[in-house]
Coordinates of C-alpha atoms in Angstrom, one line a residue:
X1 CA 54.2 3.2 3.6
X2 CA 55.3 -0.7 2.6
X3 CA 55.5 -1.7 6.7
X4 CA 52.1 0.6 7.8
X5 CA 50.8 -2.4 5.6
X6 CA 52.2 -5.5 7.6
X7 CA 50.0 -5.5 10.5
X8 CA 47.0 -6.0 8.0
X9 CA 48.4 -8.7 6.0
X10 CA 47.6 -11.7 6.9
X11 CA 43.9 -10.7 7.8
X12 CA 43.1 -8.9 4.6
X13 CA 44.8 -11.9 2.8
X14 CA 42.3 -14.5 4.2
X15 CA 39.2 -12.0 3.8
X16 CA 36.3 -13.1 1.4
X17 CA 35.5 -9.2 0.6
X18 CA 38.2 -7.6 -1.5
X19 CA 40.3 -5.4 0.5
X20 CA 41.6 -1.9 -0.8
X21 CA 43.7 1.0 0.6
X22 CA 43.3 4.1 -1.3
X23 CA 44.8 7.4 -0.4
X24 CA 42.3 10.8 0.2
X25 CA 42.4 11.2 -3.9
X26 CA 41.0 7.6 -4.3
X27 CA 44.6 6.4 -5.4
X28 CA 44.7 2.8 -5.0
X29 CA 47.7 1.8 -2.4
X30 CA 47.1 -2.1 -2.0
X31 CA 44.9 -4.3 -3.3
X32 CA 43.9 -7.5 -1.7
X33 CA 44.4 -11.1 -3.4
X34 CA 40.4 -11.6 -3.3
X35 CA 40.5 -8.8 -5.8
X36 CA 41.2 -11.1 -8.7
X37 CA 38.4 -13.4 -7.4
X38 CA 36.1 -10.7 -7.3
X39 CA 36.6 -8.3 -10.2
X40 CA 39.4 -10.2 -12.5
X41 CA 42.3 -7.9 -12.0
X42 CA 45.6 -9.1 -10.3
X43 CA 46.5 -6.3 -7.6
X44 CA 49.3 -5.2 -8.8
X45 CA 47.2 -4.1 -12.0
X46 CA 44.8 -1.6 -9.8
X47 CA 48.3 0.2 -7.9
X48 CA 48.4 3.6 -8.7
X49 CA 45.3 4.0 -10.3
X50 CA 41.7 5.9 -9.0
X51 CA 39.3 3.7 -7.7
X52 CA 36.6 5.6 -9.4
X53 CA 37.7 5.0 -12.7
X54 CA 36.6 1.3 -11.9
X55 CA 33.0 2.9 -11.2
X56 CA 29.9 3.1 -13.5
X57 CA 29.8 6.2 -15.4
X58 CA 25.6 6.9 -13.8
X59 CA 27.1 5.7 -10.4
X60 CA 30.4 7.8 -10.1
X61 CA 29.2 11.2 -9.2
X62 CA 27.0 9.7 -6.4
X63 CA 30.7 7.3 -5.2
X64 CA 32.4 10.8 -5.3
X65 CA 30.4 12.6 -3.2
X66 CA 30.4 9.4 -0.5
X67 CA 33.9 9.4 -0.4
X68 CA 34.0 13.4 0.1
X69 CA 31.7 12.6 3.2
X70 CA 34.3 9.7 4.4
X71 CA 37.5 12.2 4.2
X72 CA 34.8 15.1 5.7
X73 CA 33.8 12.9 8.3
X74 CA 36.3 10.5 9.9
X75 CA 36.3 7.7 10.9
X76 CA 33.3 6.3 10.0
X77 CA 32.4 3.5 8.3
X78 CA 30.6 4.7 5.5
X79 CA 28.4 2.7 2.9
X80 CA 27.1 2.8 -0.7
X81 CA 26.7 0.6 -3.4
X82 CA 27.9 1.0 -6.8
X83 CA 28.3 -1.0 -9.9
X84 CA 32.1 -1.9 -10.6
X85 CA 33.4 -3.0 -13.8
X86 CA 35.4 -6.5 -14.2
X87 CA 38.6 -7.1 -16.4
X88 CA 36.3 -8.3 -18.6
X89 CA 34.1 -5.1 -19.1
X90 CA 31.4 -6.3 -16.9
X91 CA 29.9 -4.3 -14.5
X92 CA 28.6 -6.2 -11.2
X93 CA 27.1 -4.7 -7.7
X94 CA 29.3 -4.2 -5.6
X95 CA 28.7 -3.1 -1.5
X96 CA 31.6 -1.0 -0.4
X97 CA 32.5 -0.2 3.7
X98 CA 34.9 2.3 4.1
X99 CA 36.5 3.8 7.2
X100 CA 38.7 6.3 7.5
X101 CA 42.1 5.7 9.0
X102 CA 44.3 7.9 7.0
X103 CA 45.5 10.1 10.8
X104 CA 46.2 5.9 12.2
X105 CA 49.7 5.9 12.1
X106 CA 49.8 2.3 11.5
X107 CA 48.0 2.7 8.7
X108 CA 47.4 6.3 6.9
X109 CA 45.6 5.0 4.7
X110 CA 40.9 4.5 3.4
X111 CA 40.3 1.2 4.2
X112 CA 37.5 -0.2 1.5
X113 CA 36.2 -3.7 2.0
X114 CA 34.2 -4.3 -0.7
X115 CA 31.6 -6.9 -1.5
X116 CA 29.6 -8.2 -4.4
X117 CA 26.0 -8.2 -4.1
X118 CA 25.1 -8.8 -8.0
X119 CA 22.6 -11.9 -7.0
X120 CA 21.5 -10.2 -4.2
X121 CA 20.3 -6.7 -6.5
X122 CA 19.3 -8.6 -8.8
X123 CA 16.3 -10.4 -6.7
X124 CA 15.8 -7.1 -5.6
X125 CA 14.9 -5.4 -9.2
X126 CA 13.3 -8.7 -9.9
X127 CA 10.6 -7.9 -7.4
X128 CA 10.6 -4.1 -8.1
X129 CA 9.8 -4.9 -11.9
X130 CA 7.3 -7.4 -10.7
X131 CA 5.4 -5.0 -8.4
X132 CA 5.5 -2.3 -10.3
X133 CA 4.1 -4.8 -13.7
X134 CA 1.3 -6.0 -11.1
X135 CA 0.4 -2.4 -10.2
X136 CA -0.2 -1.4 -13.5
X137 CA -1.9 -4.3 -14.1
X138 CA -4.3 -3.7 -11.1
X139 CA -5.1 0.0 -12.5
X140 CA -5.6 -1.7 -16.5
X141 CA -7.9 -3.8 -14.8
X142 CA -9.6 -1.2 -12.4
X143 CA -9.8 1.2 -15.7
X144 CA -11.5 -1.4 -17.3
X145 CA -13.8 -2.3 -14.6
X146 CA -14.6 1.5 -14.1
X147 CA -15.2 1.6 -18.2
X148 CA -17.7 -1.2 -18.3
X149 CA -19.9 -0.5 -15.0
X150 CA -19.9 3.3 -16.3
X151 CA -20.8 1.8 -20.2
X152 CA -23.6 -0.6 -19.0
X153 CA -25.4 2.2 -16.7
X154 CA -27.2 3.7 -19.6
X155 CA -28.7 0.6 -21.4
X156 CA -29.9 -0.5 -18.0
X157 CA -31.6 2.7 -17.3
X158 CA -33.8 2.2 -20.5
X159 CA -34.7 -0.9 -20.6
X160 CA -36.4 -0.6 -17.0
X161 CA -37.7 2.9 -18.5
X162 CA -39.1 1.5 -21.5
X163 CA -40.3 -1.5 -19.8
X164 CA -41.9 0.8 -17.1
X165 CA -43.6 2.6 -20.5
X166 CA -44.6 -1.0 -21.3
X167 CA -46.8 -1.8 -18.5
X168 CA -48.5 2.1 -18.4
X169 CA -49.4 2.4 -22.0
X170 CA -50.1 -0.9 -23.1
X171 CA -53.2 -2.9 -22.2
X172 CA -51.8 -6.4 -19.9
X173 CA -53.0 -9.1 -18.9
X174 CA -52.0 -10.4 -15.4
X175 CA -49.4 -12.9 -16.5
X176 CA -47.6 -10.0 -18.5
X177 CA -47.6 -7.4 -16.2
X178 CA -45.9 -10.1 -13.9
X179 CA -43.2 -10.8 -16.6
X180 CA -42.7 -6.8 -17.3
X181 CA -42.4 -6.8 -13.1
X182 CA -39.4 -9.3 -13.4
X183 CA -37.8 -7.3 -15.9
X184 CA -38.2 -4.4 -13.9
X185 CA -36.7 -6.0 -10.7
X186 CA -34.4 -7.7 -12.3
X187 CA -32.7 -4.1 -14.2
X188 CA -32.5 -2.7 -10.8
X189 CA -31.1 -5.2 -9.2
X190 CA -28.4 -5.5 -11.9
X191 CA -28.0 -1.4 -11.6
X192 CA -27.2 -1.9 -7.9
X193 CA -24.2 -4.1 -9.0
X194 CA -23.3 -2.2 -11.9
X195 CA -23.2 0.7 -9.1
X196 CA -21.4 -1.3 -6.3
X197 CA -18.8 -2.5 -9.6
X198 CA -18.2 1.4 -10.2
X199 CA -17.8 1.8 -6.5
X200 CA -15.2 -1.1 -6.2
X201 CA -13.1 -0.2 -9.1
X202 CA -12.8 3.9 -8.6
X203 CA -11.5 2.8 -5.2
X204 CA -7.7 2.2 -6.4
X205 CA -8.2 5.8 -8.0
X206 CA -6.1 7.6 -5.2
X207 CA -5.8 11.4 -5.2
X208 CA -3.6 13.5 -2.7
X209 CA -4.2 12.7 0.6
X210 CA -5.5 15.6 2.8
X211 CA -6.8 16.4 6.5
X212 CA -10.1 14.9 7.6
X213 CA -12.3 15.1 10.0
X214 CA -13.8 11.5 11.0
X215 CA -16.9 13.2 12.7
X216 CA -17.4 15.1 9.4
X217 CA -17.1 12.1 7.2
X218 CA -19.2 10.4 9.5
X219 CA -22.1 12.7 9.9
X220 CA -21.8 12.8 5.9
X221 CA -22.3 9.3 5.6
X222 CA -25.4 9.6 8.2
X223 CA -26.9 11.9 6.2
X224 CA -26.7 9.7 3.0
X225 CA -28.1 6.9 5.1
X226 CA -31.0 9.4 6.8
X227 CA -33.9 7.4 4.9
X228 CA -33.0 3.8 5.6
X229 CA -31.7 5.1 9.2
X230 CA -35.3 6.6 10.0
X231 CA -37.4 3.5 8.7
X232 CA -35.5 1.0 10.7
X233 CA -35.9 2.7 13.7
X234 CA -32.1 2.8 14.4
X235 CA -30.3 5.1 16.9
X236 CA -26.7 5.9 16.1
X237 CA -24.5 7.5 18.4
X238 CA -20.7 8.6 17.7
X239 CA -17.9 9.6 20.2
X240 CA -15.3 11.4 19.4
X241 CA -13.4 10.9 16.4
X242 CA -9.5 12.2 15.2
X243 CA -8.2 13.9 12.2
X244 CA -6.5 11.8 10.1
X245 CA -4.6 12.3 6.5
X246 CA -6.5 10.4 3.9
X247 CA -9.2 10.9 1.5
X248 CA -12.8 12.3 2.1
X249 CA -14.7 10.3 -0.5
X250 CA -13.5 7.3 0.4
X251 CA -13.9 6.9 3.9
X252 CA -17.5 8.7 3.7
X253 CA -18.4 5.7 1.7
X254 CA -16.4 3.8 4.0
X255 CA -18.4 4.3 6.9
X256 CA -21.7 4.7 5.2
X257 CA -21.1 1.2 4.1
X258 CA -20.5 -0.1 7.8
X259 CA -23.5 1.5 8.9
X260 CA -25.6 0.1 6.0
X261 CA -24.8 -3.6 6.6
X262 CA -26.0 -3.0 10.3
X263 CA -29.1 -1.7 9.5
X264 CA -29.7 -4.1 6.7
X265 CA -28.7 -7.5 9.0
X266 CA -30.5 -6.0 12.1
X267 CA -32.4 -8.3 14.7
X268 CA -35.9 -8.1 16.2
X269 CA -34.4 -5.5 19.1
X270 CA -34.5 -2.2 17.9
X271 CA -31.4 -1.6 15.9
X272 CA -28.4 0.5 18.2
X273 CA -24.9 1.6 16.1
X274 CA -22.0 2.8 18.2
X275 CA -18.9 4.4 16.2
X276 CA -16.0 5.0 18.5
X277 CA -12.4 5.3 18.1
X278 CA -9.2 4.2 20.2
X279 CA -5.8 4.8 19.7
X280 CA -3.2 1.8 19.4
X281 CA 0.5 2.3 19.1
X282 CA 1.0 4.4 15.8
X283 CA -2.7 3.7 14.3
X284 CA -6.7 5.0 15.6
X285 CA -8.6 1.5 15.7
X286 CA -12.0 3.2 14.5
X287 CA -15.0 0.5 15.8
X288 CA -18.6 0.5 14.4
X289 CA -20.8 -1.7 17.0
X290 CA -24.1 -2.8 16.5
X291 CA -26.3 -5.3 18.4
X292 CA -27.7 -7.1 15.2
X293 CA -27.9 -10.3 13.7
X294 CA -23.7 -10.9 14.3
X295 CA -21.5 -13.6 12.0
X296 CA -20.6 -16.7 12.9
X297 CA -17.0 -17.3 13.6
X298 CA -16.7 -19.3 10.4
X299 CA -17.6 -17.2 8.0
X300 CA -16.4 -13.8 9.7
X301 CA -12.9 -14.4 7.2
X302 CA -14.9 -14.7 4.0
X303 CA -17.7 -11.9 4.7
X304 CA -14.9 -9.2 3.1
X305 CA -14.5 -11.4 -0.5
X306 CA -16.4 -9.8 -3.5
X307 CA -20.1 -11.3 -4.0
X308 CA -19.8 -13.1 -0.7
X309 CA -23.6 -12.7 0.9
X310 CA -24.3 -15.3 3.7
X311 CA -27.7 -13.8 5.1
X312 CA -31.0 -14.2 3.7
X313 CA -31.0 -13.7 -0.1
X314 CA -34.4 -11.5 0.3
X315 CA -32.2 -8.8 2.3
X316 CA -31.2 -6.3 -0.7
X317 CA -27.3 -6.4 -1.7
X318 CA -24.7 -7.3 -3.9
X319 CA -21.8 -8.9 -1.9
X320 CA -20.0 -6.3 -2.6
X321 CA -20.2 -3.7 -0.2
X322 CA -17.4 -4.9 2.6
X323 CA -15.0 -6.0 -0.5
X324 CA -15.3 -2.4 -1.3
X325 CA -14.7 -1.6 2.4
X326 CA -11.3 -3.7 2.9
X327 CA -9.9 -2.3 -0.8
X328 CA -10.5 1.3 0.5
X329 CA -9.1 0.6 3.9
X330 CA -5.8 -0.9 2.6
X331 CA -5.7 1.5 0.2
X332 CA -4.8 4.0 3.1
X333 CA -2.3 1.1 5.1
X334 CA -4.7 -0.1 7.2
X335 CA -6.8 -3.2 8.0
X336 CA -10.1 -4.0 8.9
X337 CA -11.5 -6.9 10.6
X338 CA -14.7 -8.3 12.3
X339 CA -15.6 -9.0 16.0
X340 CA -18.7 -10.6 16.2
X341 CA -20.9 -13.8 17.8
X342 CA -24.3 -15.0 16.2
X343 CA -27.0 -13.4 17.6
X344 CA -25.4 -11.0 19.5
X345 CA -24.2 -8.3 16.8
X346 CA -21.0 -7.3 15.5
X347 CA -18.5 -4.9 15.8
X348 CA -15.9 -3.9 12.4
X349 CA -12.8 -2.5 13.7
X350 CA -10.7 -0.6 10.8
X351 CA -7.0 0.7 11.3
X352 CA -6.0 4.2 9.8
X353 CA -2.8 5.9 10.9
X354 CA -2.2 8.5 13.4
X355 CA -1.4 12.5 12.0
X356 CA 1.7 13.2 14.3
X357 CA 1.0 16.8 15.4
X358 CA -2.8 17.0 15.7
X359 CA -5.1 16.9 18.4
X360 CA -8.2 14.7 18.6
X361 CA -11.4 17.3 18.6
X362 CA -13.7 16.8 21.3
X363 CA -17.8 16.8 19.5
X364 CA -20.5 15.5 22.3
X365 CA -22.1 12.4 21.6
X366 CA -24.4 12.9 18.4
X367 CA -27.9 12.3 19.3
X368 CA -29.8 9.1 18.1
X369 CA -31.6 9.0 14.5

């Protein structure tokens, strides 16, 4: 066995990894001299015993069963990671390639290189821990959003009730009916953001994905919009849409959003809104087209920031509506963006991914509003 070694010598002598040949019990044959640099031990320590005694007790069962699969399935290489313990009682990460060459004559032997990735796994739980931290963070602080909008809806509601009591039952004079006006105005307006809050926060509030129908969610969202459509004179046509795996609620409000900011920032023509959808690579680009007042090409990045308005403060809104559409849209692992040129409408083009396996129904062309 001594001379099956010699033809590795002087390459496993110079090798930063440490270098071990165990037999197809894990017996450990040779060790290389980068063992002691590595895990503490001189080689001739490790000959003769099992190199999964070296192993952490949670990661041994999992090493077992990997080098099962290198003696089931020569020649490989094969690779796992485990943590190994040092002379000193340490345990470190170590990243172990092994190839199978115990029917090489020359060398009858597993073949492990093994290399210590401690720094490397420790960046990588660094960042685990830190997204997972900031994730709970984000649904503390969309719990507590969610709390307070739902908390304030209540006192809102009577003081414009009340107030609206005020003004029927109580004898005014111009100047006071005027004030109780304001206070009525000003409760709705803040109801409207206490609604759009509610609206933004129950976003990150995911439940299991399921099949939908785009035309459905669509037509839902038209129907929700059927007042506001019909006074502004708008004609909405959709093509066809796909099925896609995501969540109803959210992309009904999703779209009815879309379609409200055309028909809010609408021109002198009469108002046209076009929802289409194309496929690209892996994703369906959905597109909702109008020909309205469009977005200059400076603002077009910050029209998707919460309490961002840039038209005319007496068109009703919060600034909240397209935040609420870009957090629902990369809820699902998409994005959506803008296409647009002042005075000649905009187009907001969202990405969703394509179901492998279903077919795109075919609707006709819904008729205008």
């Amino acid at each position: 066995m001594a001379a099956s070694f010699q033809g590795f010598q002087s390459l496993i002598d110079n090798s930063p990894d440490a270098i071990s040949l165990i037999d197809a019990d894990g017996e450990i044959l040779y060790e290389s001299a980068s063992t002691t640099r590595l895990f503490g031990y001189q080689p001739e320590e490790l000959l003769g015993r099992n190199c999964l005694e070296l192993i952490h007790p949670e990661d041994r069962d999992h090493s077992s069963r990997a080098l099962k699969d290198v003696l089931a399935k020569p020649p490989g290489p094969f690779q796992w990671d485990a943590r190994i313990r040092h002379k000193d009682g340490n345990y470190s990460w170590v990243e172990s390639t092994v190839s199978n060459l115990l029917f090489e004559c020359k060398v009858q032997a597993i073949v492990m290189h093994q290399r210590d990735i401690h720094a490397r796994r420790a960046v990588e739980v660094g960042r685990q821990q830190h997204a997972e931290e900031m994730a709970r963070c984000n649904l503390r602080l969309e719990e507590f959003a969610y709390t307070a909008a739902h908390d304030l809806r209540e006192p809102l509601r009577a003081i414009s009730a009340f107030t609206e009591m005020l003004i029927h039952q109580t004898e005014m004079d111009a100047n006071a009916r005027q004030t109780a006006k304001f206070i009525v105005d000003g409760t709705a307006r803040m109801s409207a953001l206490v609604d759009d809050l509610l609206s933004f926060a129950s976003t990150g509030m995911h439940e299991p994905p399921r099949y939908i129908d785009l035309q459905h969610a669509v037509a839902q969202a038209r129907q929700n919009l059927a007042l506001d459509i019909k006074a502004s004179g708008a004609t909405v046509t959709v093509g066809r849409l796909p099925i896609v795996l995501s969540n109803e609620i959210h992309l009904v409000r999703l779209f009815q959003n879309l379609m409200s900011n055309a028909v809010k920032y609408r021109g002198e023509s009469p108002l046209e809104i076009h929802v289409t959808a194309g496929q690209r690579g892996t994703d369906w680009v959905i597109r909702i087209e109008d020909n309205g007042l469009g977005i200059a090409p400076g603002h077009q990045a910050r029209i998707f920031m919460p309490f961002i308005r840039l038209a005319n403060p007496d068109v009703p809104g919060t600034g909240l509506g397209l935040a609420v559409c870009k957090k629902i849209v990369e809820g699902f692992g998409g994005t959506i963006w803008v296409e647009s040129e002042l005075g000649a409408g905009s187009t907001f083009c969202f990405t969703i991914a394509a179901t492998v396996g279903i077919s795109v129904p075919l609707f006709s062309h819904a008729a205008g509003v």
